[in-house]
mmCIF file with all atom_site columns, C-alpha atoms in Angstrom:
data_model
loop_
_atom_site.group_PDB
_atom_site.id
_atom_site.type_symbol
_atom_site.label_atom_id
_atom_site.label_alt_id
_atom_site.label_comp_id
_atom_site.label_asym_id
_atom_site.label_entity_id
_atom_site.label_seq_id
_atom_site.pdbx_PDB_ins_code
_atom_site.Cartn_x
_atom_site.Cartn_y
_atom_site.Cartn_z
_atom_site.occupancy
_atom_site.B_iso_or_equiv
_atom_site.pdbx_formal_charge
_atom_site.auth_seq_id
_atom_site.auth_comp_id
_atom_site.auth_asym_id
_atom_site.auth_atom_id
_atom_site.pdbx_PDB_model_num
ATOM 1   C CA . ASP A 1 1   ? -73.149 -33.578 6.717   1.00 59.00 ? 19  ASP A CA 1
ATOM 2   C CA . GLN A 1 2   ? -73.622 -32.255 3.190   1.00 76.00 ? 20  GLN A CA 1
ATOM 3   C CA . GLN A 1 3   ? -70.810 -29.728 3.015   1.00 92.00 ? 21  GLN A CA 1
ATOM 4   C CA . VAL A 1 4   ? -69.916 -30.893 -0.490  1.00 96.00 ? 22  VAL A CA 1
ATOM 5   C CA . LYS A 1 5   ? -72.681 -31.784 -2.903  1.00 95.00 ? 23  LYS A CA 1
ATOM 6   C CA . GLN A 1 6   ? -72.724 -33.260 -6.343  1.00 95.00 ? 24  GLN A CA 1
ATOM 7   C CA . ASN A 1 7   ? -76.340 -32.989 -7.386  1.00 92.00 ? 25  ASN A CA 1
ATOM 8   C CA . SER A 1 8   ? -76.080 -35.010 -10.586 1.00 94.00 ? 26  SER A CA 1
ATOM 9   C CA . PRO A 1 9   ? -75.631 -38.696 -9.823  1.00 93.00 ? 27  PRO A CA 1
ATOM 10  C CA . SER A 1 10  ? -74.939 -39.479 -13.462 1.00 96.00 ? 28  SER A CA 1
ATOM 11  C CA . LEU A 1 11  ? -73.994 -37.879 -16.763 1.00 97.00 ? 29  LEU A CA 1
ATOM 12  C CA . SER A 1 12  ? -73.877 -39.344 -20.246 1.00 98.00 ? 30  SER A CA 1
ATOM 13  C CA . VAL A 1 13  ? -71.801 -37.660 -22.970 1.00 98.00 ? 31  VAL A CA 1
ATOM 14  C CA . GLN A 1 14  ? -70.847 -38.567 -26.490 1.00 97.00 ? 32  GLN A CA 1
ATOM 15  C CA . GLU A 1 15  ? -67.183 -39.158 -27.270 1.00 98.00 ? 33  GLU A CA 1
ATOM 16  C CA . GLY A 1 16  ? -65.470 -35.973 -28.438 1.00 97.00 ? 34  GLY A CA 1
ATOM 17  C CA . ARG A 1 17  ? -67.918 -33.682 -26.684 1.00 98.00 ? 35  ARG A CA 1
ATOM 18  C CA . ILE A 1 18  ? -67.384 -31.718 -23.479 1.00 98.00 ? 36  ILE A CA 1
ATOM 19  C CA . SER A 1 19  ? -68.237 -33.263 -20.103 1.00 98.00 ? 37  SER A CA 1
ATOM 20  C CA . ILE A 1 20  ? -69.103 -30.811 -17.343 1.00 98.00 ? 38  ILE A CA 1
ATOM 21  C CA . LEU A 1 21  ? -69.303 -32.107 -13.810 1.00 98.00 ? 39  LEU A CA 1
ATOM 22  C CA . ASN A 1 22  ? -70.549 -29.805 -11.082 1.00 98.00 ? 40  ASN A CA 1
ATOM 23  C CA . CYS A 1 23  ? -69.960 -29.513 -7.376  1.00 97.00 ? 41  CYS A CA 1
ATOM 24  C CA . ASP A 1 24  ? -71.372 -27.146 -4.761  1.00 97.00 ? 42  ASP A CA 1
ATOM 25  C CA . TYR A 1 25  ? -70.127 -26.530 -1.256  1.00 97.00 ? 43  TYR A CA 1
ATOM 26  C CA . THR A 1 26  ? -71.462 -24.762 1.797   1.00 96.00 ? 44  THR A CA 1
ATOM 27  C CA . ASN A 1 27  ? -68.394 -24.294 3.991   1.00 93.00 ? 45  ASN A CA 1
ATOM 28  C CA . SER A 1 28  ? -66.793 -20.920 3.302   1.00 93.00 ? 46  SER A CA 1
ATOM 29  C CA . MET A 1 29  ? -63.654 -22.080 5.129   1.00 92.00 ? 47  MET A CA 1
ATOM 30  C CA . PHE A 1 30  ? -62.766 -24.500 2.343   1.00 93.00 ? 48  PHE A CA 1
ATOM 31  C CA . ASP A 1 31  ? -59.745 -23.228 0.492   1.00 89.00 ? 49  ASP A CA 1
ATOM 32  C CA . TYR A 1 32  ? -58.543 -26.174 -1.548  1.00 91.00 ? 50  TYR A CA 1
ATOM 33  C CA . PHE A 1 33  ? -60.543 -28.310 -3.924  1.00 94.00 ? 51  PHE A CA 1
ATOM 34  C CA . LEU A 1 34  ? -59.707 -31.506 -5.731  1.00 93.00 ? 52  LEU A CA 1
ATOM 35  C CA . TRP A 1 35  ? -61.275 -33.808 -8.280  1.00 95.00 ? 53  TRP A CA 1
ATOM 36  C CA . TYR A 1 36  ? -60.767 -37.543 -8.096  1.00 94.00 ? 54  TYR A CA 1
ATOM 37  C CA . LYS A 1 37  ? -61.742 -40.239 -10.557 1.00 95.00 ? 55  LYS A CA 1
ATOM 38  C CA . LYS A 1 38  ? -62.725 -43.664 -9.315  1.00 92.00 ? 56  LYS A CA 1
ATOM 39  C CA . TYR A 1 39  ? -63.273 -46.987 -11.023 1.00 90.00 ? 57  TYR A CA 1
ATOM 40  C CA . PRO A 1 40  ? -65.225 -49.750 -9.250  1.00 83.00 ? 58  PRO A CA 1
ATOM 41  C CA . ALA A 1 41  ? -63.210 -51.615 -6.599  1.00 78.00 ? 59  ALA A CA 1
ATOM 42  C CA . GLU A 1 42  ? -60.291 -49.178 -6.940  1.00 85.00 ? 60  GLU A CA 1
ATOM 43  C CA . GLY A 1 43  ? -59.114 -46.227 -4.920  1.00 88.00 ? 61  GLY A CA 1
ATOM 44  C CA . PRO A 1 44  ? -59.762 -42.619 -5.955  1.00 91.00 ? 62  PRO A CA 1
ATOM 45  C CA . THR A 1 45  ? -57.194 -41.330 -8.452  1.00 91.00 ? 63  THR A CA 1
ATOM 46  C CA . PHE A 1 46  ? -56.207 -37.684 -8.247  1.00 90.00 ? 64  PHE A CA 1
ATOM 47  C CA . LEU A 1 47  ? -57.052 -35.659 -11.355 1.00 93.00 ? 65  LEU A CA 1
ATOM 48  C CA . ILE A 1 48  ? -56.713 -31.954 -10.753 1.00 94.00 ? 66  ILE A CA 1
ATOM 49  C CA . SER A 1 49  ? -56.926 -29.416 -7.961  1.00 93.00 ? 67  SER A CA 1
ATOM 50  C CA . ILE A 1 50  ? -57.454 -25.721 -7.414  1.00 94.00 ? 68  ILE A CA 1
ATOM 51  C CA . SER A 1 51  ? -56.662 -23.319 -4.635  1.00 91.00 ? 69  SER A CA 1
ATOM 52  C CA . SER A 1 52  ? -59.207 -20.736 -3.551  1.00 92.00 ? 70  SER A CA 1
ATOM 53  C CA . ILE A 1 53  ? -56.938 -17.936 -4.720  1.00 93.00 ? 71  ILE A CA 1
ATOM 54  C CA . LYS A 1 54  ? -57.493 -19.044 -8.301  1.00 94.00 ? 72  LYS A CA 1
ATOM 55  C CA . ASP A 1 55  ? -60.589 -19.337 -10.445 1.00 95.00 ? 73  ASP A CA 1
ATOM 56  C CA . LYS A 1 56  ? -59.252 -21.709 -13.071 1.00 97.00 ? 74  LYS A CA 1
ATOM 57  C CA . ASN A 1 57  ? -56.696 -24.468 -13.364 1.00 96.00 ? 75  ASN A CA 1
ATOM 58  C CA . GLU A 1 58  ? -55.994 -26.438 -16.498 1.00 97.00 ? 76  GLU A CA 1
ATOM 59  C CA . ASP A 1 59  ? -54.172 -29.714 -17.085 1.00 95.00 ? 77  ASP A CA 1
ATOM 60  C CA . GLY A 1 60  ? -54.442 -31.183 -20.549 1.00 97.00 ? 78  GLY A CA 1
ATOM 61  C CA . ARG A 1 61  ? -58.032 -32.133 -21.265 1.00 97.00 ? 79  ARG A CA 1
ATOM 62  C CA . PHE A 1 62  ? -59.107 -31.276 -17.711 1.00 98.00 ? 80  PHE A CA 1
ATOM 63  C CA . THR A 1 63  ? -60.014 -27.805 -16.469 1.00 98.00 ? 81  THR A CA 1
ATOM 64  C CA . VAL A 1 64  ? -61.416 -26.935 -13.086 1.00 98.00 ? 82  VAL A CA 1
ATOM 65  C CA . PHE A 1 65  ? -63.306 -23.685 -12.542 1.00 98.00 ? 83  PHE A CA 1
ATOM 66  C CA . LEU A 1 66  ? -63.984 -22.196 -9.135  1.00 97.00 ? 84  LEU A CA 1
ATOM 67  C CA . ASN A 1 67  ? -66.654 -19.590 -8.396  1.00 97.00 ? 85  ASN A CA 1
ATOM 68  C CA . LYS A 1 68  ? -66.154 -18.654 -4.776  1.00 95.00 ? 86  LYS A CA 1
ATOM 69  C CA . SER A 1 69  ? -69.068 -16.268 -4.549  1.00 95.00 ? 87  SER A CA 1
ATOM 70  C CA . ALA A 1 70  ? -71.407 -19.020 -5.703  1.00 97.00 ? 88  ALA A CA 1
ATOM 71  C CA . LYS A 1 71  ? -69.523 -21.712 -3.776  1.00 96.00 ? 89  LYS A CA 1
ATOM 72  C CA . HIS A 1 72  ? -69.439 -23.748 -6.935  1.00 97.00 ? 90  HIS A CA 1
ATOM 73  C CA . LEU A 1 73  ? -66.799 -25.601 -8.868  1.00 97.00 ? 91  LEU A CA 1
ATOM 74  C CA . SER A 1 74  ? -66.900 -27.536 -12.069 1.00 98.00 ? 92  SER A CA 1
ATOM 75  C CA . LEU A 1 75  ? -64.704 -29.954 -13.940 1.00 98.00 ? 93  LEU A CA 1
ATOM 76  C CA . HIS A 1 76  ? -64.597 -29.735 -17.717 1.00 98.00 ? 94  HIS A CA 1
ATOM 77  C CA . ILE A 1 77  ? -63.262 -32.622 -19.753 1.00 98.00 ? 95  ILE A CA 1
ATOM 78  C CA . VAL A 1 78  ? -62.737 -31.904 -23.424 1.00 97.00 ? 96  VAL A CA 1
ATOM 79  C CA . PRO A 1 79  ? -62.698 -33.847 -25.605 1.00 98.00 ? 97  PRO A CA 1
ATOM 80  C CA . SER A 1 80  ? -64.344 -36.654 -23.645 1.00 98.00 ? 98  SER A CA 1
ATOM 81  C CA . GLN A 1 81  ? -63.071 -40.182 -24.283 1.00 97.00 ? 99  GLN A CA 1
ATOM 82  C CA . PRO A 1 82  ? -64.626 -43.578 -23.478 1.00 96.00 ? 100 PRO A CA 1
ATOM 83  C CA . GLY A 1 83  ? -61.784 -44.189 -21.007 1.00 95.00 ? 101 GLY A CA 1
ATOM 84  C CA . ASP A 1 84  ? -63.058 -41.238 -18.987 1.00 96.00 ? 102 ASP A CA 1
ATOM 85  C CA . SER A 1 85  ? -66.099 -43.292 -17.971 1.00 97.00 ? 103 SER A CA 1
ATOM 86  C CA . ALA A 1 86  ? -65.883 -43.535 -14.180 1.00 96.00 ? 104 ALA A CA 1
ATOM 87  C CA . VAL A 1 87  ? -67.255 -41.955 -11.018 1.00 95.00 ? 105 VAL A CA 1
ATOM 88  C CA . TYR A 1 88  ? -65.920 -38.464 -10.362 1.00 97.00 ? 106 TYR A CA 1
ATOM 89  C CA . PHE A 1 89  ? -65.692 -37.071 -6.849  1.00 96.00 ? 107 PHE A CA 1
ATOM 90  C CA . CYS A 1 90  ? -65.024 -33.527 -5.844  1.00 96.00 ? 108 CYS A CA 1
ATOM 91  C CA . ALA A 1 91  ? -63.398 -33.000 -2.477  1.00 94.00 ? 109 ALA A CA 1
ATOM 92  C CA . ALA A 1 92  ? -62.537 -29.984 -0.371  1.00 94.00 ? 110 ALA A CA 1
ATOM 93  C CA . SER A 1 93  ? -60.394 -29.132 2.605   1.00 90.00 ? 111 SER A CA 1
ATOM 94  C CA . GLU A 1 94  ? -59.979 -26.238 5.002   1.00 88.00 ? 112 GLU A CA 1
ATOM 95  C CA . TYR A 1 95  ? -56.680 -24.476 5.467   1.00 80.00 ? 113 TYR A CA 1
ATOM 96  C CA . ASN A 1 96  ? -54.182 -26.465 7.501   1.00 74.00 ? 114 ASN A CA 1
ATOM 97  C CA . THR A 1 97  ? -56.422 -29.447 8.164   1.00 79.00 ? 115 THR A CA 1
ATOM 98  C CA . ASP A 1 98  ? -55.835 -33.027 7.215   1.00 75.00 ? 116 ASP A CA 1
ATOM 99  C CA . LYS A 1 99  ? -59.169 -34.193 6.080   1.00 87.00 ? 117 LYS A CA 1
ATOM 100 C CA . LEU A 1 100 ? -60.867 -34.094 2.721   1.00 90.00 ? 118 LEU A CA 1
ATOM 101 C CA . ILE A 1 101 ? -64.629 -33.802 2.586   1.00 93.00 ? 119 ILE A CA 1
ATOM 102 C CA . PHE A 1 102 ? -65.961 -35.688 -0.405  1.00 94.00 ? 120 PHE A CA 1
ATOM 103 C CA . GLY A 1 103 ? -69.080 -35.243 -2.477  1.00 95.00 ? 121 GLY A CA 1
ATOM 104 C CA . THR A 1 104 ? -71.291 -38.180 -3.346  1.00 92.00 ? 122 THR A CA 1
ATOM 105 C CA . GLY A 1 105 ? -69.887 -38.561 -6.841  1.00 94.00 ? 123 GLY A CA 1
ATOM 106 C CA . THR A 1 106 ? -71.145 -38.304 -10.413 1.00 96.00 ? 124 THR A CA 1
ATOM 107 C CA . ARG A 1 107 ? -71.021 -41.323 -12.696 1.00 96.00 ? 125 ARG A CA 1
ATOM 108 C CA . LEU A 1 108 ? -69.806 -40.229 -16.119 1.00 98.00 ? 126 LEU A CA 1
ATOM 109 C CA . GLN A 1 109 ? -70.429 -42.414 -19.109 1.00 98.00 ? 127 GLN A CA 1
ATOM 110 C CA . VAL A 1 110 ? -68.804 -41.500 -22.410 1.00 98.00 ? 128 VAL A CA 1
ATOM 111 C CA . PHE A 1 111 ? -70.296 -43.371 -25.329 1.00 96.00 ? 129 PHE A CA 1
ATOM 112 C CA . PRO A 1 112 ? -68.857 -43.677 -28.858 1.00 92.00 ? 130 PRO A CA 1
ATOM 113 C CA . GLU B 2 1   ? -45.133 -44.129 -10.596 1.00 68.00 ? 28  GLU B CA 1
ATOM 114 C CA . PRO B 2 2   ? -45.030 -44.569 -6.800  1.00 71.00 ? 29  PRO B CA 1
ATOM 115 C CA . GLU B 2 3   ? -48.247 -45.841 -5.303  1.00 90.00 ? 30  GLU B CA 1
ATOM 116 C CA . VAL B 2 4   ? -49.953 -46.661 -2.041  1.00 94.00 ? 31  VAL B CA 1
ATOM 117 C CA . THR B 2 5   ? -50.448 -50.408 -1.624  1.00 95.00 ? 32  THR B CA 1
ATOM 118 C CA . GLN B 2 6   ? -52.955 -52.111 0.646   1.00 96.00 ? 33  GLN B CA 1
ATOM 119 C CA . THR B 2 7   ? -53.512 -55.643 1.913   1.00 96.00 ? 34  THR B CA 1
ATOM 120 C CA . PRO B 2 8   ? -55.713 -57.595 1.998   1.00 96.00 ? 35  PRO B CA 1
ATOM 121 C CA . SER B 2 9   ? -57.818 -56.599 -0.976  1.00 95.00 ? 36  SER B CA 1
ATOM 122 C CA . HIS B 2 10  ? -60.815 -58.342 0.557   1.00 96.00 ? 37  HIS B CA 1
ATOM 123 C CA . GLN B 2 11  ? -61.449 -59.770 4.009   1.00 97.00 ? 38  GLN B CA 1
ATOM 124 C CA . VAL B 2 12  ? -64.501 -61.452 5.436   1.00 97.00 ? 39  VAL B CA 1
ATOM 125 C CA . THR B 2 13  ? -64.710 -61.564 9.209   1.00 97.00 ? 40  THR B CA 1
ATOM 126 C CA . GLN B 2 14  ? -67.210 -62.530 11.856  1.00 97.00 ? 41  GLN B CA 1
ATOM 127 C CA . MET B 2 15  ? -68.822 -59.867 13.967  1.00 97.00 ? 42  MET B CA 1
ATOM 128 C CA . GLY B 2 16  ? -66.805 -59.271 17.128  1.00 97.00 ? 43  GLY B CA 1
ATOM 129 C CA . GLN B 2 17  ? -63.502 -60.342 15.600  1.00 97.00 ? 44  GLN B CA 1
ATOM 130 C CA . GLU B 2 18  ? -60.453 -58.107 15.331  1.00 97.00 ? 45  GLU B CA 1
ATOM 131 C CA . VAL B 2 19  ? -59.256 -57.025 11.911  1.00 98.00 ? 46  VAL B CA 1
ATOM 132 C CA . ILE B 2 20  ? -55.982 -55.418 10.841  1.00 97.00 ? 47  ILE B CA 1
ATOM 133 C CA . LEU B 2 21  ? -55.767 -53.668 7.504   1.00 98.00 ? 48  LEU B CA 1
ATOM 134 C CA . ARG B 2 22  ? -52.302 -52.940 6.199   1.00 97.00 ? 49  ARG B CA 1
ATOM 135 C CA . CYS B 2 23  ? -50.916 -50.214 3.997   1.00 96.00 ? 50  CYS B CA 1
ATOM 136 C CA . VAL B 2 24  ? -47.559 -49.251 2.545   1.00 96.00 ? 51  VAL B CA 1
ATOM 137 C CA . PRO B 2 25  ? -47.655 -45.503 1.835   1.00 94.00 ? 52  PRO B CA 1
ATOM 138 C CA . ILE B 2 26  ? -45.547 -43.774 -0.807  1.00 92.00 ? 53  ILE B CA 1
ATOM 139 C CA . SER B 2 27  ? -42.001 -43.935 0.479   1.00 88.00 ? 54  SER B CA 1
ATOM 140 C CA . ASN B 2 28  ? -41.123 -40.258 0.923   1.00 86.00 ? 55  ASN B CA 1
ATOM 141 C CA . HIS B 2 29  ? -44.521 -39.253 2.261   1.00 90.00 ? 56  HIS B CA 1
ATOM 142 C CA . LEU B 2 30  ? -44.943 -38.163 5.854   1.00 88.00 ? 57  LEU B CA 1
ATOM 143 C CA . TYR B 2 31  ? -48.700 -37.911 6.306   1.00 91.00 ? 58  TYR B CA 1
ATOM 144 C CA . PHE B 2 32  ? -50.937 -40.952 6.334   1.00 94.00 ? 59  PHE B CA 1
ATOM 145 C CA . TYR B 2 33  ? -54.672 -41.338 6.310   1.00 95.00 ? 60  TYR B CA 1
ATOM 146 C CA . TRP B 2 34  ? -57.487 -43.827 6.450   1.00 97.00 ? 61  TRP B CA 1
ATOM 147 C CA . TYR B 2 35  ? -60.785 -43.203 4.709   1.00 96.00 ? 62  TYR B CA 1
ATOM 148 C CA . ARG B 2 36  ? -63.716 -45.518 4.188   1.00 96.00 ? 63  ARG B CA 1
ATOM 149 C CA . GLN B 2 37  ? -66.627 -45.840 1.815   1.00 93.00 ? 64  GLN B CA 1
ATOM 150 C CA . ILE B 2 38  ? -69.718 -47.753 2.813   1.00 93.00 ? 65  ILE B CA 1
ATOM 151 C CA . LEU B 2 39  ? -71.432 -49.225 -0.229  1.00 89.00 ? 66  LEU B CA 1
ATOM 152 C CA . GLY B 2 40  ? -73.485 -46.569 -1.980  1.00 85.00 ? 67  GLY B CA 1
ATOM 153 C CA . GLN B 2 41  ? -72.247 -43.762 0.233   1.00 88.00 ? 68  GLN B CA 1
ATOM 154 C CA . LYS B 2 42  ? -69.493 -41.206 -0.052  1.00 89.00 ? 69  LYS B CA 1
ATOM 155 C CA . VAL B 2 43  ? -65.872 -41.505 0.913   1.00 92.00 ? 70  VAL B CA 1
ATOM 156 C CA . GLU B 2 44  ? -65.435 -40.474 4.566   1.00 94.00 ? 71  GLU B CA 1
ATOM 157 C CA . PHE B 2 45  ? -62.364 -39.384 6.486   1.00 94.00 ? 72  PHE B CA 1
ATOM 158 C CA . LEU B 2 46  ? -61.417 -41.543 9.465   1.00 97.00 ? 73  LEU B CA 1
ATOM 159 C CA . VAL B 2 47  ? -58.017 -40.474 10.724  1.00 96.00 ? 74  VAL B CA 1
ATOM 160 C CA . SER B 2 48  ? -54.753 -38.779 9.843   1.00 93.00 ? 75  SER B CA 1
ATOM 161 C CA . PHE B 2 49  ? -51.347 -39.681 11.254  1.00 93.00 ? 76  PHE B CA 1
ATOM 162 C CA . TYR B 2 50  ? -48.089 -37.793 11.368  1.00 91.00 ? 77  TYR B CA 1
ATOM 163 C CA . ASN B 2 51  ? -44.882 -38.156 13.316  1.00 88.00 ? 78  ASN B CA 1
ATOM 164 C CA . ASN B 2 52  ? -46.120 -41.339 14.990  1.00 89.00 ? 79  ASN B CA 1
ATOM 165 C CA . GLU B 2 53  ? -49.285 -39.877 16.355  1.00 92.00 ? 80  GLU B CA 1
ATOM 166 C CA . ILE B 2 54  ? -52.829 -39.147 15.339  1.00 94.00 ? 81  ILE B CA 1
ATOM 167 C CA . SER B 2 55  ? -53.119 -35.571 14.100  1.00 92.00 ? 82  SER B CA 1
ATOM 168 C CA . GLU B 2 56  ? -56.839 -35.541 13.404  1.00 92.00 ? 83  GLU B CA 1
ATOM 169 C CA . LYS B 2 57  ? -59.739 -37.983 13.620  1.00 94.00 ? 84  LYS B CA 1
ATOM 170 C CA . SER B 2 58  ? -63.414 -37.999 12.786  1.00 94.00 ? 85  SER B CA 1
ATOM 171 C CA . GLU B 2 59  ? -66.322 -38.924 15.020  1.00 93.00 ? 86  GLU B CA 1
ATOM 172 C CA . ILE B 2 60  ? -66.418 -42.285 13.232  1.00 93.00 ? 87  ILE B CA 1
ATOM 173 C CA . PHE B 2 61  ? -62.972 -43.134 14.611  1.00 95.00 ? 88  PHE B CA 1
ATOM 174 C CA . ASP B 2 62  ? -64.034 -44.256 18.064  1.00 93.00 ? 89  ASP B CA 1
ATOM 175 C CA . ASP B 2 63  ? -62.307 -46.467 20.624  1.00 94.00 ? 90  ASP B CA 1
ATOM 176 C CA . GLN B 2 64  ? -62.669 -49.616 18.553  1.00 96.00 ? 91  GLN B CA 1
ATOM 177 C CA . PHE B 2 65  ? -60.318 -48.172 15.938  1.00 97.00 ? 92  PHE B CA 1
ATOM 178 C CA . SER B 2 66  ? -56.585 -47.670 16.245  1.00 97.00 ? 93  SER B CA 1
ATOM 179 C CA . VAL B 2 67  ? -53.723 -46.899 13.886  1.00 97.00 ? 94  VAL B CA 1
ATOM 180 C CA . GLU B 2 68  ? -50.081 -47.720 14.082  1.00 94.00 ? 95  GLU B CA 1
ATOM 181 C CA . ARG B 2 69  ? -46.897 -47.396 12.120  1.00 91.00 ? 96  ARG B CA 1
ATOM 182 C CA . PRO B 2 70  ? -45.063 -50.433 13.476  1.00 84.00 ? 97  PRO B CA 1
ATOM 183 C CA . ASP B 2 71  ? -41.981 -50.021 11.280  1.00 84.00 ? 98  ASP B CA 1
ATOM 184 C CA . GLY B 2 72  ? -40.633 -47.589 8.717   1.00 76.00 ? 99  GLY B CA 1
ATOM 185 C CA . SER B 2 73  ? -42.900 -48.662 5.920   1.00 84.00 ? 100 SER B CA 1
ATOM 186 C CA . ASN B 2 74  ? -46.235 -50.074 7.109   1.00 92.00 ? 101 ASN B CA 1
ATOM 187 C CA . PHE B 2 75  ? -49.271 -48.173 8.352   1.00 95.00 ? 102 PHE B CA 1
ATOM 188 C CA . THR B 2 76  ? -52.077 -50.239 9.875   1.00 97.00 ? 103 THR B CA 1
ATOM 189 C CA . LEU B 2 77  ? -55.692 -49.775 10.841  1.00 98.00 ? 104 LEU B CA 1
ATOM 190 C CA . LYS B 2 78  ? -57.001 -52.080 13.554  1.00 97.00 ? 105 LYS B CA 1
ATOM 191 C CA . ILE B 2 79  ? -60.674 -52.584 14.273  1.00 97.00 ? 106 ILE B CA 1
ATOM 192 C CA . ARG B 2 80  ? -60.886 -54.275 17.655  1.00 95.00 ? 107 ARG B CA 1
ATOM 193 C CA . SER B 2 81  ? -64.362 -55.746 17.691  1.00 94.00 ? 108 SER B CA 1
ATOM 194 C CA . THR B 2 82  ? -65.994 -55.517 14.307  1.00 97.00 ? 109 THR B CA 1
ATOM 195 C CA . LYS B 2 83  ? -69.661 -54.694 13.836  1.00 96.00 ? 110 LYS B CA 1
ATOM 196 C CA . LEU B 2 84  ? -71.876 -55.275 10.835  1.00 97.00 ? 111 LEU B CA 1
ATOM 197 C CA . GLU B 2 85  ? -71.837 -51.556 10.074  1.00 96.00 ? 112 GLU B CA 1
ATOM 198 C CA . ASP B 2 86  ? -68.045 -51.629 9.713   1.00 97.00 ? 113 ASP B CA 1
ATOM 199 C CA . SER B 2 87  ? -68.504 -53.358 6.370   1.00 97.00 ? 114 SER B CA 1
ATOM 200 C CA . ALA B 2 88  ? -66.991 -50.952 3.864   1.00 96.00 ? 115 ALA B CA 1
ATOM 201 C CA . MET B 2 89  ? -64.100 -50.309 1.524   1.00 95.00 ? 116 MET B CA 1
ATOM 202 C CA . TYR B 2 90  ? -61.208 -48.892 3.551   1.00 97.00 ? 117 TYR B CA 1
ATOM 203 C CA . PHE B 2 91  ? -58.751 -46.673 1.728   1.00 96.00 ? 118 PHE B CA 1
ATOM 204 C CA . CYS B 2 92  ? -55.287 -45.821 2.928   1.00 97.00 ? 119 CYS B CA 1
ATOM 205 C CA . ALA B 2 93  ? -53.756 -42.605 1.614   1.00 94.00 ? 120 ALA B CA 1
ATOM 206 C CA . SER B 2 94  ? -50.588 -40.588 1.980   1.00 92.00 ? 121 SER B CA 1
ATOM 207 C CA . SER B 2 95  ? -49.264 -37.158 1.147   1.00 88.00 ? 122 SER B CA 1
ATOM 208 C CA . GLY B 2 96  ? -45.941 -35.396 1.206   1.00 85.00 ? 123 GLY B CA 1
ATOM 209 C CA . ASP B 2 97  ? -47.179 -32.544 3.312   1.00 75.00 ? 124 ASP B CA 1
ATOM 210 C CA . ARG B 2 98  ? -50.371 -31.472 4.987   1.00 68.00 ? 125 ARG B CA 1
ATOM 211 C CA . GLY B 2 99  ? -52.987 -28.884 4.423   1.00 57.00 ? 126 GLY B CA 1
ATOM 212 C CA . THR B 2 100 ? -53.771 -26.694 1.498   1.00 52.00 ? 127 THR B CA 1
ATOM 213 C CA . GLY B 2 101 ? -52.126 -27.490 -1.760  1.00 57.00 ? 128 GLY B CA 1
ATOM 214 C CA . ASN B 2 102 ? -51.058 -31.002 -0.980  1.00 67.00 ? 129 ASN B CA 1
ATOM 215 C CA . THR B 2 103 ? -52.408 -33.862 -2.974  1.00 80.00 ? 130 THR B CA 1
ATOM 216 C CA . ILE B 2 104 ? -53.457 -36.983 -1.166  1.00 86.00 ? 131 ILE B CA 1
ATOM 217 C CA . TYR B 2 105 ? -52.821 -40.246 -3.008  1.00 90.00 ? 132 TYR B CA 1
ATOM 218 C CA . PHE B 2 106 ? -55.065 -43.216 -2.329  1.00 92.00 ? 133 PHE B CA 1
ATOM 219 C CA . GLY B 2 107 ? -54.472 -46.942 -2.368  1.00 95.00 ? 134 GLY B CA 1
ATOM 220 C CA . GLU B 2 108 ? -56.694 -49.479 -4.127  1.00 94.00 ? 135 GLU B CA 1
ATOM 221 C CA . GLY B 2 109 ? -58.695 -50.190 -0.992  1.00 95.00 ? 136 GLY B CA 1
ATOM 222 C CA . SER B 2 110 ? -59.407 -53.129 1.303   1.00 97.00 ? 137 SER B CA 1
ATOM 223 C CA . TRP B 2 111 ? -62.949 -54.413 1.144   1.00 96.00 ? 138 TRP B CA 1
ATOM 224 C CA . LEU B 2 112 ? -64.090 -55.541 4.603   1.00 97.00 ? 139 LEU B CA 1
ATOM 225 C CA . THR B 2 113 ? -67.199 -57.640 4.961   1.00 97.00 ? 140 THR B CA 1
ATOM 226 C CA . VAL B 2 114 ? -68.455 -58.308 8.489   1.00 97.00 ? 141 VAL B CA 1
ATOM 227 C CA . VAL B 2 115 ? -70.905 -61.197 8.804   1.00 97.00 ? 142 VAL B CA 1
#
């Protein structure tokens, strides 16, 4: 079941630069998308979300872009900070369902 | 900031034994979930629970699994007869509402090792 894919297992970015994490999905019934950040041995922490009726949502240093026609979303972090180093998961859900379908995650490392 | 709390943080159990994982969801939330992550794999949905009954479950959530809300605050996951492949990090989560637009908040996880 690969409904949500994160094709880059890792990403390394210099502090102060932009981090761009990508996510692709195959299920056209998904209408809500979320990004979670996860440190080892901790639970996923919610970062930002976007509804399918929008193409952009911004919260501080974090912006999520949604391209429905391409079934693609991305998370931009700018400027990147060393504390952003973690594994980032995108997740999606269909309308009026309970479950989130997660991607496999991208490990972001921000170096000084 | 309110948070979802889970106990134990780590449990080692023998194959065939019963395990109960406990969770205290965020106090005003009504929807509760269990997810799991096998080492090196992605986070997977197990079950959702609302109004004292299961609202949705995955194919992973077979007869050996059960959930319960025994009182007003705790939400438990029971694995009746553990197998080696049940070894995983189990995450409890809660949300204020269901469906589109509602953020699900996760606990720190309970790491289960079956030997």
